[in-house]
Amino acid sequence: MLKYNLRKKILKIREINNKENIQIDFNKIIKILKKEKIKKKIIGGYYPVNFEVDDLEFLKKLEKNKFNISLPVIKKNFQMDFHKWSFSDPLKTNKYGIPEPEVQSKLYPDVLLIPLVAFDKKLNRLGYGGGYYDRLITKLSKKKRIIKIGLAFSFQEVDKVPINIYDQKLDFIVTNKNIIK
């Protein structure tokens, strides 16, 4: 199935199913962080839109435990950076309708929480089609080791995500039912 068709199909399924308020047990991510011995506490989260897994309560918990939080900021030419953000900081809405930090201070994460449209057991992900996360992962991986954790609902899993040479695999995918690694 083409990426476009798969994306359209899964987004519709996600919209229908997420009305049931399905939750992810974020303790699964805490276990990953401990196992991976995360020393620097910089987490790149996201502001959930379009029925994505809501990571905000988890980010709040991390912030209370002295983690630095950063959120994505969309740039020109399909580029994206992460900027420091706290729950007391203002947000502005970008051209896609996604809230992002108003005050911009680059802070590259050690751990990236990534929203997914679809995924497969081989840790491939399908996003919205702009390639923002793929470009960011390529750029950050040249600077430091980052742990890439996809967040999705179990019903977003497909047999095989169509991939190309630019698509970046994840290290883990955490769903409401399991962890794929």
PDB file of C-alpha atoms in Angstrom:
ATOM      1  CA  MET A   1       0.000   0.000   0.000  1.00  0.00           C
ATOM      2  CA  LEU A   2       1.311   3.473  -0.831  1.00  0.00           C
ATOM      3  CA  LYS A   3       2.320   5.719   2.074  1.00  0.00           C
ATOM      4  CA  TYR A   4      -0.394   8.240   1.209  1.00  0.00           C
ATOM      5  CA  ASN A   5      -3.180   5.633   1.261  1.00  0.00           C
ATOM      6  CA  LEU A   6      -1.870   3.945   4.402  1.00  0.00           C
ATOM      7  CA  ARG A   7      -1.567   7.301   6.180  1.00  0.00           C
ATOM      8  CA  LYS A   8      -5.135   8.255   5.255  1.00  0.00           C
ATOM      9  CA  LYS A   9      -6.501   4.882   6.401  1.00  0.00           C
ATOM     10  CA  ILE A  10      -4.679   4.807   9.768  1.00  0.00           C
ATOM     11  CA  LEU A  11      -5.466   8.450  10.592  1.00  0.00           C
ATOM     12  CA  LYS A  12      -9.163   7.699  10.139  1.00  0.00           C
ATOM     13  CA  ILE A  13      -8.882   4.595  12.361  1.00  0.00           C
ATOM     14  CA  ARG A  14      -6.977   6.618  14.981  1.00  0.00           C
ATOM     15  CA  GLU A  15      -9.622   9.331  15.023  1.00  0.00           C
ATOM     16  CA  ILE A  16     -12.413   6.788  15.530  1.00  0.00           C
ATOM     17  CA  ASN A  17     -10.595   4.701  18.159  1.00  0.00           C
ATOM     18  CA  ASN A  18      -9.026   7.490  20.188  1.00  0.00           C
ATOM     19  CA  LYS A  19     -12.454   8.687  21.269  1.00  0.00           C
ATOM     20  CA  GLU A  20     -12.271   5.767  23.709  1.00  0.00           C
ATOM     21  CA  ASN A  21      -9.518   7.665  25.602  1.00  0.00           C
ATOM     22  CA  ILE A  22      -6.968   4.847  25.363  1.00  0.00           C
ATOM     23  CA  GLN A  23      -3.971   5.444  27.623  1.00  0.00           C
ATOM     24  CA  ILE A  24      -0.336   4.406  27.464  1.00  0.00           C
ATOM     25  CA  ASP A  25       1.441   3.311  30.633  1.00  0.00           C
ATOM     26  CA  PHE A  26       4.345   5.748  30.633  1.00  0.00           C
ATOM     27  CA  ASN A  27       6.140   3.661  33.262  1.00  0.00           C
ATOM     28  CA  LYS A  28       7.208   1.592  30.245  1.00  0.00           C
ATOM     29  CA  ILE A  29       9.220   4.597  29.080  1.00  0.00           C
ATOM     30  CA  ILE A  30      10.697   5.128  32.559  1.00  0.00           C
ATOM     31  CA  LYS A  31      11.961   1.519  32.391  1.00  0.00           C
ATOM     32  CA  ILE A  32      13.552   2.218  29.001  1.00  0.00           C
ATOM     33  CA  LEU A  33      15.249   5.356  30.361  1.00  0.00           C
ATOM     34  CA  LYS A  34      16.648   3.437  33.335  1.00  0.00           C
ATOM     35  CA  LYS A  35      17.801   0.510  31.189  1.00  0.00           C
ATOM     36  CA  GLU A  36      19.492   2.857  28.715  1.00  0.00           C
ATOM     37  CA  LYS A  37      21.189   4.701  31.625  1.00  0.00           C
ATOM     38  CA  ILE A  38      20.113   8.155  30.506  1.00  0.00           C
ATOM     39  CA  LYS A  39      22.507  10.563  32.216  1.00  0.00           C
ATOM     40  CA  LYS A  40      21.596  13.847  30.587  1.00  0.00           C
ATOM     41  CA  LYS A  41      17.994  14.540  31.228  1.00  0.00           C
ATOM     42  CA  ILE A  42      16.840  16.235  28.046  1.00  0.00           C
ATOM     43  CA  ILE A  43      13.588  14.872  26.670  1.00  0.00           C
ATOM     44  CA  GLY A  44      12.152  15.933  23.340  1.00  0.00           C
ATOM     45  CA  GLY A  45       8.400  15.610  23.523  1.00  0.00           C
ATOM     46  CA  TYR A  46       5.630  16.942  21.325  1.00  0.00           C
ATOM     47  CA  TYR A  47       2.350  18.743  21.727  1.00  0.00           C
ATOM     48  CA  PRO A  48      -0.311  16.191  20.719  1.00  0.00           C
ATOM     49  CA  VAL A  49      -2.700  17.036  17.896  1.00  0.00           C
ATOM     50  CA  ASN A  50      -4.903  15.053  15.532  1.00  0.00           C
ATOM     51  CA  PHE A  51      -5.695  12.276  18.054  1.00  0.00           C
ATOM     52  CA  GLU A  52      -2.021  11.459  18.751  1.00  0.00           C
ATOM     53  CA  VAL A  53      -0.919   9.743  21.965  1.00  0.00           C
ATOM     54  CA  ASP A  54      -1.007  12.459  24.635  1.00  0.00           C
ATOM     55  CA  ASP A  55       2.443  12.761  26.245  1.00  0.00           C
ATOM     56  CA  LEU A  56       1.803  15.996  28.198  1.00  0.00           C
ATOM     57  CA  GLU A  57       1.109  14.447  31.620  1.00  0.00           C
ATOM     58  CA  PHE A  58       4.222  12.316  31.214  1.00  0.00           C
ATOM     59  CA  LEU A  59       6.298  15.382  30.285  1.00  0.00           C
ATOM     60  CA  LYS A  60       4.912  17.166  33.373  1.00  0.00           C
ATOM     61  CA  LYS A  61       6.022  14.258  35.543  1.00  0.00           C
ATOM     62  CA  LEU A  62       9.484  14.316  33.972  1.00  0.00           C
ATOM     63  CA  GLU A  63       9.786  18.071  34.489  1.00  0.00           C
ATOM     64  CA  LYS A  64       8.966  17.632  38.193  1.00  0.00           C
ATOM     65  CA  ASN A  65      11.801  15.084  38.309  1.00  0.00           C
ATOM     66  CA  LYS A  66      14.323  17.630  36.996  1.00  0.00           C
ATOM     67  CA  PHE A  67      14.272  16.596  33.340  1.00  0.00           C
ATOM     68  CA  ASN A  68      14.642  19.376  30.778  1.00  0.00           C
ATOM     69  CA  ILE A  69      11.806  19.354  28.268  1.00  0.00           C
ATOM     70  CA  SER A  70      12.059  20.501  24.676  1.00  0.00           C
ATOM     71  CA  LEU A  71       9.417  20.681  21.967  1.00  0.00           C
ATOM     72  CA  PRO A  72       9.749  20.803  18.180  1.00  0.00           C
ATOM     73  CA  VAL A  73       9.754  24.077  16.283  1.00  0.00           C
ATOM     74  CA  ILE A  74       9.112  23.902  12.540  1.00  0.00           C
ATOM     75  CA  LYS A  75      11.619  25.771  10.335  1.00  0.00           C
ATOM     76  CA  LYS A  76      11.851  26.479   6.605  1.00  0.00           C
ATOM     77  CA  ASN A  77      12.676  23.767   4.052  1.00  0.00           C
ATOM     78  CA  PHE A  78      11.099  20.936   6.061  1.00  0.00           C
ATOM     79  CA  GLN A  79      13.567  21.428   8.911  1.00  0.00           C
ATOM     80  CA  MET A  80      12.810  21.175  12.603  1.00  0.00           C
ATOM     81  CA  ASP A  81      14.693  22.044  15.782  1.00  0.00           C
ATOM     82  CA  PHE A  82      13.892  21.409  19.412  1.00  0.00           C
ATOM     83  CA  HIS A  83      13.663  24.278  21.888  1.00  0.00           C
ATOM     84  CA  LYS A  84      13.626  24.319  25.664  1.00  0.00           C
ATOM     85  CA  TRP A  85      10.131  24.513  27.115  1.00  0.00           C
ATOM     86  CA  SER A  86       8.497  24.383  30.516  1.00  0.00           C
ATOM     87  CA  PHE A  87       4.808  24.131  31.330  1.00  0.00           C
ATOM     88  CA  SER A  88       4.946  27.727  32.591  1.00  0.00           C
ATOM     89  CA  ASP A  89       6.256  28.982  29.208  1.00  0.00           C
ATOM     90  CA  PRO A  90       3.963  30.409  26.511  1.00  0.00           C
ATOM     91  CA  LEU A  91       3.265  28.563  23.278  1.00  0.00           C
ATOM     92  CA  LYS A  92       2.381  29.865  19.827  1.00  0.00           C
ATOM     93  CA  THR A  93       0.605  27.994  17.051  1.00  0.00           C
ATOM     94  CA  ASN A  94       2.632  27.174  13.933  1.00  0.00           C
ATOM     95  CA  LYS A  95       1.386  26.967  10.330  1.00  0.00           C
ATOM     96  CA  TYR A  96       0.185  23.378  10.900  1.00  0.00           C
ATOM     97  CA  GLY A  97      -1.865  24.341  13.957  1.00  0.00           C
ATOM     98  CA  ILE A  98       0.621  22.758  16.372  1.00  0.00           C
ATOM     99  CA  PRO A  99       1.637  24.636  19.544  1.00  0.00           C
ATOM    100  CA  GLU A 100       5.383  25.251  19.842  1.00  0.00           C
ATOM    101  CA  PRO A 101       7.583  27.246  22.250  1.00  0.00           C
ATOM    102  CA  GLU A 102       7.229  30.990  21.798  1.00  0.00           C
ATOM    103  CA  VAL A 103      10.617  31.765  23.343  1.00  0.00           C
ATOM    104  CA  GLN A 104      13.171  29.916  21.278  1.00  0.00           C
ATOM    105  CA  SER A 105      16.276  28.481  22.852  1.00  0.00           C
ATOM    106  CA  LYS A 106      17.658  25.389  21.085  1.00  0.00           C
ATOM    107  CA  LEU A 107      17.962  22.337  23.277  1.00  0.00           C
ATOM    108  CA  TYR A 108      18.639  19.067  21.508  1.00  0.00           C
ATOM    109  CA  PRO A 109      17.178  16.050  23.273  1.00  0.00           C
ATOM    110  CA  ASP A 110      18.911  12.859  24.336  1.00  0.00           C
ATOM    111  CA  VAL A 111      15.577  11.061  24.125  1.00  0.00           C
ATOM    112  CA  LEU A 112      12.999  11.787  21.436  1.00  0.00           C
ATOM    113  CA  LEU A 113       9.332  10.918  21.931  1.00  0.00           C
ATOM    114  CA  ILE A 114       7.899  10.691  18.427  1.00  0.00           C
ATOM    115  CA  PRO A 115       4.242  10.583  17.429  1.00  0.00           C
ATOM    116  CA  LEU A 116       3.415   7.955  14.815  1.00  0.00           C
ATOM    117  CA  VAL A 117       0.757   7.535  12.172  1.00  0.00           C
ATOM    118  CA  ALA A 118       1.651   3.848  11.650  1.00  0.00           C
ATOM    119  CA  PHE A 119       4.468   1.450  12.542  1.00  0.00           C
ATOM    120  CA  ASP A 120       5.634  -2.116  12.034  1.00  0.00           C
ATOM    121  CA  LYS A 121       7.496  -4.682  14.154  1.00  0.00           C
ATOM    122  CA  LYS A 122      10.782  -3.772  12.445  1.00  0.00           C
ATOM    123  CA  LEU A 123      10.636  -0.316  14.133  1.00  0.00           C
ATOM    124  CA  ASN A 124       9.762   1.531  10.940  1.00  0.00           C
ATOM    125  CA  ARG A 125       7.456   4.499  11.326  1.00  0.00           C
ATOM    126  CA  LEU A 126       5.084   6.374   9.109  1.00  0.00           C
ATOM    127  CA  GLY A 127       4.603  10.045   9.926  1.00  0.00           C
ATOM    128  CA  TYR A 128       2.618  12.768   8.229  1.00  0.00           C
ATOM    129  CA  GLY A 129       4.862  12.804   5.172  1.00  0.00           C
ATOM    130  CA  GLY A 130       7.027  15.903   5.615  1.00  0.00           C
ATOM    131  CA  GLY A 131      10.165  14.056   6.699  1.00  0.00           C
ATOM    132  CA  TYR A 132      10.736  16.440   9.631  1.00  0.00           C
ATOM    133  CA  TYR A 133      11.667  13.764  12.157  1.00  0.00           C
ATOM    134  CA  ASP A 134      13.785  11.832   9.630  1.00  0.00           C
ATOM    135  CA  ARG A 135      15.869  14.935   8.885  1.00  0.00           C
ATOM    136  CA  LEU A 136      16.150  15.816  12.582  1.00  0.00           C
ATOM    137  CA  ILE A 137      17.246  12.297  13.553  1.00  0.00           C
ATOM    138  CA  THR A 138      19.873  12.282  10.796  1.00  0.00           C
ATOM    139  CA  LYS A 139      21.196  15.670  11.985  1.00  0.00           C
ATOM    140  CA  LEU A 140      21.188  14.840  15.716  1.00  0.00           C
ATOM    141  CA  SER A 141      22.735  11.400  15.249  1.00  0.00           C
ATOM    142  CA  LYS A 142      25.844  13.105  13.862  1.00  0.00           C
ATOM    143  CA  LYS A 143      26.148  15.159  17.083  1.00  0.00           C
ATOM    144  CA  LYS A 144      25.280  12.665  19.812  1.00  0.00           C
ATOM    145  CA  ARG A 145      23.568   9.410  20.691  1.00  0.00           C
ATOM    146  CA  ILE A 146      19.818   9.805  20.855  1.00  0.00           C
ATOM    147  CA  ILE A 147      17.179   7.304  21.850  1.00  0.00           C
ATOM    148  CA  LYS A 148      14.169   7.365  19.564  1.00  0.00           C
ATOM    149  CA  ILE A 149      10.893   6.216  21.131  1.00  0.00           C
ATOM    150  CA  GLY A 150       7.763   6.130  19.014  1.00  0.00           C
ATOM    151  CA  LEU A 151       4.394   6.513  20.757  1.00  0.00           C
ATOM    152  CA  ALA A 152       1.336   4.924  19.193  1.00  0.00           C
ATOM    153  CA  PHE A 153      -1.791   2.935  19.856  1.00  0.00           C
ATOM    154  CA  SER A 154      -1.625  -0.795  19.155  1.00  0.00           C
ATOM    155  CA  PHE A 155      -4.215  -0.487  16.374  1.00  0.00           C
ATOM    156  CA  GLN A 156      -1.760   1.682  14.404  1.00  0.00           C
ATOM    157  CA  GLU A 157       0.474  -1.335  13.769  1.00  0.00           C
ATOM    158  CA  VAL A 158       0.620  -2.563  10.180  1.00  0.00           C
ATOM    159  CA  ASP A 159       2.349  -5.575   8.638  1.00  0.00           C
ATOM    160  CA  LYS A 160       4.887  -3.484   6.737  1.00  0.00           C
ATOM    161  CA  VAL A 161       5.490   0.256   6.561  1.00  0.00           C
ATOM    162  CA  PRO A 162       6.672   1.266   3.078  1.00  0.00           C
ATOM    163  CA  ILE A 163      10.132   2.793   3.536  1.00  0.00           C
ATOM    164  CA  ASN A 164      12.780   4.589   1.508  1.00  0.00           C
ATOM    165  CA  ILE A 165      16.453   5.432   2.092  1.00  0.00           C
ATOM    166  CA  TYR A 166      15.601   8.607   4.042  1.00  0.00           C
ATOM    167  CA  ASP A 167      13.320   6.931   6.590  1.00  0.00           C
ATOM    168  CA  GLN A 168      14.864   6.543  10.046  1.00  0.00           C
ATOM    169  CA  LYS A 169      14.140   3.520  12.236  1.00  0.00           C
ATOM    170  CA  LEU A 170      13.193   3.922  15.874  1.00  0.00           C
ATOM    171  CA  ASP A 171      14.857   2.273  18.863  1.00  0.00           C
ATOM    172  CA  PHE A 172      11.581   1.486  20.633  1.00  0.00           C
ATOM    173  CA  ILE A 173       7.858   1.773  20.000  1.00  0.00           C
ATOM    174  CA  VAL A 174       5.621   2.015  23.057  1.00  0.00           C
ATOM    175  CA  THR A 175       1.928   1.311  22.661  1.00  0.00           C
ATOM    176  CA  ASN A 176      -0.995   0.855  25.028  1.00  0.00           C
ATOM    177  CA  LYS A 177      -0.317  -2.912  24.854  1.00  0.00           C
ATOM    178  CA  ASN A 178       3.444  -3.464  24.546  1.00  0.00           C
ATOM    179  CA  ILE A 179       6.981  -2.297  23.830  1.00  0.00           C
ATOM    180  CA  ILE A 180       8.608  -3.182  20.523  1.00  0.00           C
ATOM    181  CA  LYS A 181      12.402  -3.121  20.400  1.00  0.00           C
TER     182      LYS A 181
END
